[in-house]
Coordinates of C-alpha atoms and ligand atoms in Angstrom, one line a residue:
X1 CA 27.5 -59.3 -45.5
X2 CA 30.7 -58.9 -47.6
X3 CA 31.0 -55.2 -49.1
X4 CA 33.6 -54.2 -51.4
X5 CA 34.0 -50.4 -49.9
X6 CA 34.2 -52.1 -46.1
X7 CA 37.2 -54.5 -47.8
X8 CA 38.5 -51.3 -49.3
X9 CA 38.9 -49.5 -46.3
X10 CA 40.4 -52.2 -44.1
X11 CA 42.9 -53.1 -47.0
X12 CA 43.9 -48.7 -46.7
X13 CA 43.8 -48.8 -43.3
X14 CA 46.1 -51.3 -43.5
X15 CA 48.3 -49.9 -45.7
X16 CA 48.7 -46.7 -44.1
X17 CA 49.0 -47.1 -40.7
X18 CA 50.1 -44.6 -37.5
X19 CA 51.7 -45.5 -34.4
X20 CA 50.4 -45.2 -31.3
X21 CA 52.8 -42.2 -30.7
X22 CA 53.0 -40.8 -33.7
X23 CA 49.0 -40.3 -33.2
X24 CA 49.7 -39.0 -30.2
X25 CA 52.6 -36.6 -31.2
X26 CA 49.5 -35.2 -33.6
X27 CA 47.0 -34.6 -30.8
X28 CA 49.6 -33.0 -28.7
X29 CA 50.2 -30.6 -31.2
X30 CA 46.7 -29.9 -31.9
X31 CA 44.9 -28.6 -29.1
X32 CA 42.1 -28.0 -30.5
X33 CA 41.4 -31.9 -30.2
X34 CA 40.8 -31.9 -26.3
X35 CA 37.9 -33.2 -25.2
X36 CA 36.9 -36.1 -27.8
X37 CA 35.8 -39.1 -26.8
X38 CA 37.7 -42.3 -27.4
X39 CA 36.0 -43.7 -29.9
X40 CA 35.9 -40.0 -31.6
X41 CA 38.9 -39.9 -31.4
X42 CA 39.8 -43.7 -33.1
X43 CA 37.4 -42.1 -36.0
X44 CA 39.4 -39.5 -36.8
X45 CA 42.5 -41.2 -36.6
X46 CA 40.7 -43.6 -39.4
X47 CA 39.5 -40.9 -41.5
X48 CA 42.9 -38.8 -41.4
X49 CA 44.8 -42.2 -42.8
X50 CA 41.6 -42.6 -45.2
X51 CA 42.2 -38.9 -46.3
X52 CA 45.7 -38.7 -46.6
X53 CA 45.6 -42.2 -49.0
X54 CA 42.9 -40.7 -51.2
X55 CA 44.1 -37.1 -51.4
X56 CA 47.5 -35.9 -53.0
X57 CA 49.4 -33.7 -51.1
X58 CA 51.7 -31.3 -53.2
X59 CA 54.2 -29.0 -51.5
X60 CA 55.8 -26.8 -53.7
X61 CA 59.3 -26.4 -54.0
X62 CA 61.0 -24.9 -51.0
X63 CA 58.6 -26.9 -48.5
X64 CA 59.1 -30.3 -47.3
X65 CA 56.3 -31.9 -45.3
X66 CA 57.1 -35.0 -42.6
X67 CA 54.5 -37.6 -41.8
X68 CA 53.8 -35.4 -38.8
X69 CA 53.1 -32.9 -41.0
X70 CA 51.0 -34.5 -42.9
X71 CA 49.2 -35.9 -40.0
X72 CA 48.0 -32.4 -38.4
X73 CA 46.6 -31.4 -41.7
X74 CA 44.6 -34.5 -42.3
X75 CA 43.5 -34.7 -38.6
X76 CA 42.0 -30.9 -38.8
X77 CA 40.8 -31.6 -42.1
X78 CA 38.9 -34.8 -40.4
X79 CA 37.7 -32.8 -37.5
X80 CA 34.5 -31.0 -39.3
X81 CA 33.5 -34.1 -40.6
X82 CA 33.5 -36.3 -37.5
X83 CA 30.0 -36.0 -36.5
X84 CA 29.0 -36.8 -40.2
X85 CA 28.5 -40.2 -41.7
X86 CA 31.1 -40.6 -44.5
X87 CA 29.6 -39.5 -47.8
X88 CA 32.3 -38.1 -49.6
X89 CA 31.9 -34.4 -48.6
X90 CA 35.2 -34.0 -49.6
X91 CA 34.4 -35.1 -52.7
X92 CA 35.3 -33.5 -56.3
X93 CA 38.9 -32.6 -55.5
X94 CA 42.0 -34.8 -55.4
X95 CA 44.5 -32.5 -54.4
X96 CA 45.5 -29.7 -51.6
X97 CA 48.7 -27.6 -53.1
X98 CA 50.9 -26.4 -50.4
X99 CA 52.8 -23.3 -50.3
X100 CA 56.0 -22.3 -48.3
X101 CA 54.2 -18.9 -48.0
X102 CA 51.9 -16.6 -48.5
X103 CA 51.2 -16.6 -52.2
X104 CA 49.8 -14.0 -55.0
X105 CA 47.3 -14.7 -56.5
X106 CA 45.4 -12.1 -59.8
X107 CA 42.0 -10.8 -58.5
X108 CA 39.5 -9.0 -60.8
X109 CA 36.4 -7.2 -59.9
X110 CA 34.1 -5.2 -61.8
X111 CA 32.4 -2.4 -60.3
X112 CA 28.6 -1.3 -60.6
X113 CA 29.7 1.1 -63.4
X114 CA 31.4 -1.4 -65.1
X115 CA 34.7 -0.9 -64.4
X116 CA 37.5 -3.6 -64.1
X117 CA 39.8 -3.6 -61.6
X118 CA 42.8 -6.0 -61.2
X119 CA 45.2 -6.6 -58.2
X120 CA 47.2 -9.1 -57.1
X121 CA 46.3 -10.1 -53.3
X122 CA 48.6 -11.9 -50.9
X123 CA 46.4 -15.3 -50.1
X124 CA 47.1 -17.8 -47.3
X125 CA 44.3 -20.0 -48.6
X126 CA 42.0 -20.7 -51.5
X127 CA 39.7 -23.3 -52.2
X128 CA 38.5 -23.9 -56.3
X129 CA 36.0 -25.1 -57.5
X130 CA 36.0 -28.3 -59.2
X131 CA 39.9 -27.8 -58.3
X132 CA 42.4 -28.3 -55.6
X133 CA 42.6 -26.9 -52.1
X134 CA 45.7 -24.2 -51.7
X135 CA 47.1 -23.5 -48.4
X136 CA 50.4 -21.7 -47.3
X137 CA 51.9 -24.0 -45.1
X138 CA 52.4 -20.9 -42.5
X139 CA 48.6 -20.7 -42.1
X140 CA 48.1 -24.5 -41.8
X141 CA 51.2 -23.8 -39.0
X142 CA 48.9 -21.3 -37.4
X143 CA 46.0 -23.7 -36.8
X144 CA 45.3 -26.2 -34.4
X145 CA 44.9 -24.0 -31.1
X146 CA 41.4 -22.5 -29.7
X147 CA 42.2 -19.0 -31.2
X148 CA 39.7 -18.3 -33.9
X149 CA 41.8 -18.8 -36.7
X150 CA 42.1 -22.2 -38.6
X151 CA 43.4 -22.0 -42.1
X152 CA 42.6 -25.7 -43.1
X153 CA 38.8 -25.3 -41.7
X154 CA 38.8 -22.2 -43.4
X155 CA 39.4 -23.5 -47.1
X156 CA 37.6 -27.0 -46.4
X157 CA 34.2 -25.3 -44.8
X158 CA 34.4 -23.4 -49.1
X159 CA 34.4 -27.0 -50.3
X160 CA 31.2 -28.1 -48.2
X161 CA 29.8 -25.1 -49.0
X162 CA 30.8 -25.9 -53.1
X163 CA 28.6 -29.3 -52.7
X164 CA 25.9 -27.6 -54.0
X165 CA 27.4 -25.4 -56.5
X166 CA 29.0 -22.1 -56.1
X167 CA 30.0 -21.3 -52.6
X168 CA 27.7 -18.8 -51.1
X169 CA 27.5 -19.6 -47.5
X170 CA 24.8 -22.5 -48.0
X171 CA 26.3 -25.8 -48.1
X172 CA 23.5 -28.7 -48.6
X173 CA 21.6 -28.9 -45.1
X174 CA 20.1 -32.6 -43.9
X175 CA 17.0 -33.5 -43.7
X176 CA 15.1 -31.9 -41.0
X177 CA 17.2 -28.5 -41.4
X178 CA 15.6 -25.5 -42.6
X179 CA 17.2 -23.9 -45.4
X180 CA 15.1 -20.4 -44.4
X181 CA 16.4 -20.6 -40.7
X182 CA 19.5 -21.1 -41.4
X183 CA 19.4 -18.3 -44.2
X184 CA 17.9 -16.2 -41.6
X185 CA 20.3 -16.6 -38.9
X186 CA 23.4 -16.2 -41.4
X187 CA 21.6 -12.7 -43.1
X188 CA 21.2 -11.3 -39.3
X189 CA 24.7 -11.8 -37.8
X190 CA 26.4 -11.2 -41.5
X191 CA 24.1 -8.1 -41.5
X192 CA 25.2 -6.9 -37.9
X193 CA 28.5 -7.2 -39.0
X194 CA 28.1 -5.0 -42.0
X195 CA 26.5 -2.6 -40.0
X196 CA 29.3 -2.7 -37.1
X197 CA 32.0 -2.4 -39.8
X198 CA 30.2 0.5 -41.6
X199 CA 29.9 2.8 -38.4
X200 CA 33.5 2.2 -38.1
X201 CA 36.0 0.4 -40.1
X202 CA 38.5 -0.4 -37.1
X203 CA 35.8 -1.1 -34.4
X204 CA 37.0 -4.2 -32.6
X205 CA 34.1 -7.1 -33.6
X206 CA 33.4 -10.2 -31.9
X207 CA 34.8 -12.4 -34.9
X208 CA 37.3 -11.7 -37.9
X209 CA 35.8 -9.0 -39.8
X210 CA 37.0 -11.0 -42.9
X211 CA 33.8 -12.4 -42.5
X212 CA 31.8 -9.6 -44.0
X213 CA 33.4 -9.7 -47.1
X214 CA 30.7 -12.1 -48.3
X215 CA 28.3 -15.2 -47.2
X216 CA 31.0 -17.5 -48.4
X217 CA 33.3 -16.1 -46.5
X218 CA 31.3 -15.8 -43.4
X219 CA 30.2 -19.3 -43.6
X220 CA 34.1 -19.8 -43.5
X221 CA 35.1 -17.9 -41.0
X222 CA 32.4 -18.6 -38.6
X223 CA 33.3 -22.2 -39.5
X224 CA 36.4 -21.3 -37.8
X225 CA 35.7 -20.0 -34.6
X226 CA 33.0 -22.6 -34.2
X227 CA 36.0 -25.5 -33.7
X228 CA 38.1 -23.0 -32.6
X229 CA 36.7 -20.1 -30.7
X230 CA 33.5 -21.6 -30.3
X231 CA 32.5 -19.3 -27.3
X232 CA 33.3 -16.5 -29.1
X233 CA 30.6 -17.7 -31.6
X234 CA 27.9 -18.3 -29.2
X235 CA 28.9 -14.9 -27.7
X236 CA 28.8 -13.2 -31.1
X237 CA 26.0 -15.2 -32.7
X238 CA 24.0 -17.8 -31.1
X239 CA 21.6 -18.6 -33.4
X240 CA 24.4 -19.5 -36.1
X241 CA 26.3 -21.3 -33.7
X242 CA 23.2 -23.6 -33.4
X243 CA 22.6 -23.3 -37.1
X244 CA 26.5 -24.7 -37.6
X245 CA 26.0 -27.2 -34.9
X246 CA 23.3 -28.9 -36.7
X247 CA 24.8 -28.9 -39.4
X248 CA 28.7 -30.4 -38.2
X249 CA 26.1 -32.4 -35.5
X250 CA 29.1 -31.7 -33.0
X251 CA 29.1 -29.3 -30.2
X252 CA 32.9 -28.1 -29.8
X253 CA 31.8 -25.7 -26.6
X254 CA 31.3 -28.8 -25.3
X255 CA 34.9 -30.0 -26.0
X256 CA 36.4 -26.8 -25.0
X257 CA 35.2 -26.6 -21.7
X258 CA 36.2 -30.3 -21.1
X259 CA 39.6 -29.0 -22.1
X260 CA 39.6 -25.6 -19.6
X261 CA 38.7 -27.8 -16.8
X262 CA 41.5 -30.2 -17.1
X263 CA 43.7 -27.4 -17.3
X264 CA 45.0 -26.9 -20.9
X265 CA 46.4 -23.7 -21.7
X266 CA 43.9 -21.2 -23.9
X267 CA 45.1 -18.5 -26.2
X268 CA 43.0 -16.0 -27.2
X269 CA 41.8 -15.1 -30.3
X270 CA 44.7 -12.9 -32.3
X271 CA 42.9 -10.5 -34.4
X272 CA 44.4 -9.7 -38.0
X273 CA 45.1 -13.0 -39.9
X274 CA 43.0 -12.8 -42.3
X275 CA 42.9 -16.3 -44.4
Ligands
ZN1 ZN1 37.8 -17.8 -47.7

């Protein structure tokens, strides 16, 4: 049957094509890749054209981006979404702002006796709602290895979670996932890692203790390490690791292993970049 969205998307893909090598200049250059399938991997290279022709891309002045660029940001911002039909999860935002660096951005906090405090905090990512994605190009330079830290997941994984309304570490689930196990499993670890952090501010934890600022947050930064440190997730936190893998329906350990046994260099986490 004829469909006007199929038509659609043949007429983009056709528009905005990538070479063979150009595609595989991107997945050179993102490790974090290894391991998918062929026809995974022709998805994604679909979905990144798909994204970068419905998404504006605005680097501010003092950054210039090349289609290679453009290309590594697209393909990780693909990568969460690969196991998921396409239903516009990246819906309700047009545009990811780029920064040459590190930016500041005014934070205010009121505390329990009513007291405002204001400070301006260096950022390398934010995500708004019913706004644009912002991202410091050094951050997005960062990404793409097996070392726990992914800037573009990062800031994405706030927009799934937004899909529901305010980002608080429960994006919607599908059917068939529980919204009390998953609560569950997210409470204990992000609980743990209160409680590690408490007992001592600069003990050395498992995952980025960034991720205890809130649920958002943790939902973000576990987001992370599970497509980019994803057995330091299971290690840390099984049951959310499970929890996360229903929910991407992908299984990155899987990947990463593929990628150690054909002999693809591993870095290891790097504690203290915070996104
Ligand atoms: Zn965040």
């Amino acid at each position: 049957m004829w469909s006007w969205r199929a038509w659609k998307r043949q007429r983009t893909l056709r528009r905005h094509q990538v070479s063979d090598q150009q595609w595989a200049q991107a997945l050179q250059a993102l490790p974090l890749l290894d391991g998918l399938g062929a026809e995974q991997e022709q998805r994604l290279r679909e979905r990144s054209l798909l994204f970068l022709a419905e998404k504006t891309l605005t680097p501010l002045p003092g950054l210039e981006l090349s289609d290679h660029d453009c290309l590594l940001l697209a393909a990780q911002a693909q990568l969460p979404l690969l196991g998921l039909e396409e239903l516009g999860w990246y819906q309700g935002f047009h545009e990811l702002v780029l920064y040459p660096d590190d930016f500041v951005s005014p934070q205010k906090y009121r505390d329990p006796s009513g007291v405002e405090h204001s400070w301006d905090a260096e950022h390398s990512g934010e995500a708004w709602e019913q706004g644009p994605v912002i991202l410091a190009w050094p951050g997005v330079e960062a990404s793409g290895g097996w070392d726990g830290y992914n800037l573009v997941i990062h800031e994405l994984a706030h927009k799934l979670d937004m899909l529901n309304g305010t980002a608080n570490g429960l994006p919607p689930l599908h059917r068939g996932m529980s919204v009390e196990r998953w609560a569950e499993a997210m409470q204990q670890a992000f609980d743990d890692l209160n409680r590690q952090l408490d007992a001592d501010e600069q003990t050395d934890t498992l995952i980025d203790p960034y991720a205890a600022e809130n649920p958002a947050e943790f939902f973000a930064v576990t987001s992370e390490y599970f497509f980019s440190a994803p057995d330091v997730l299971l290690q840390a936190y099984p049951q959310v690791y499970r929890q996360l893998q229903a929910f991407y329906r992908q299984d990155p350990l899987e990947r990463l292993r593929l990628s150690e046994s054909t002999g693809n260099a591993r870095q290891h986490p790097e504690p203290g970049l915070q996104p």
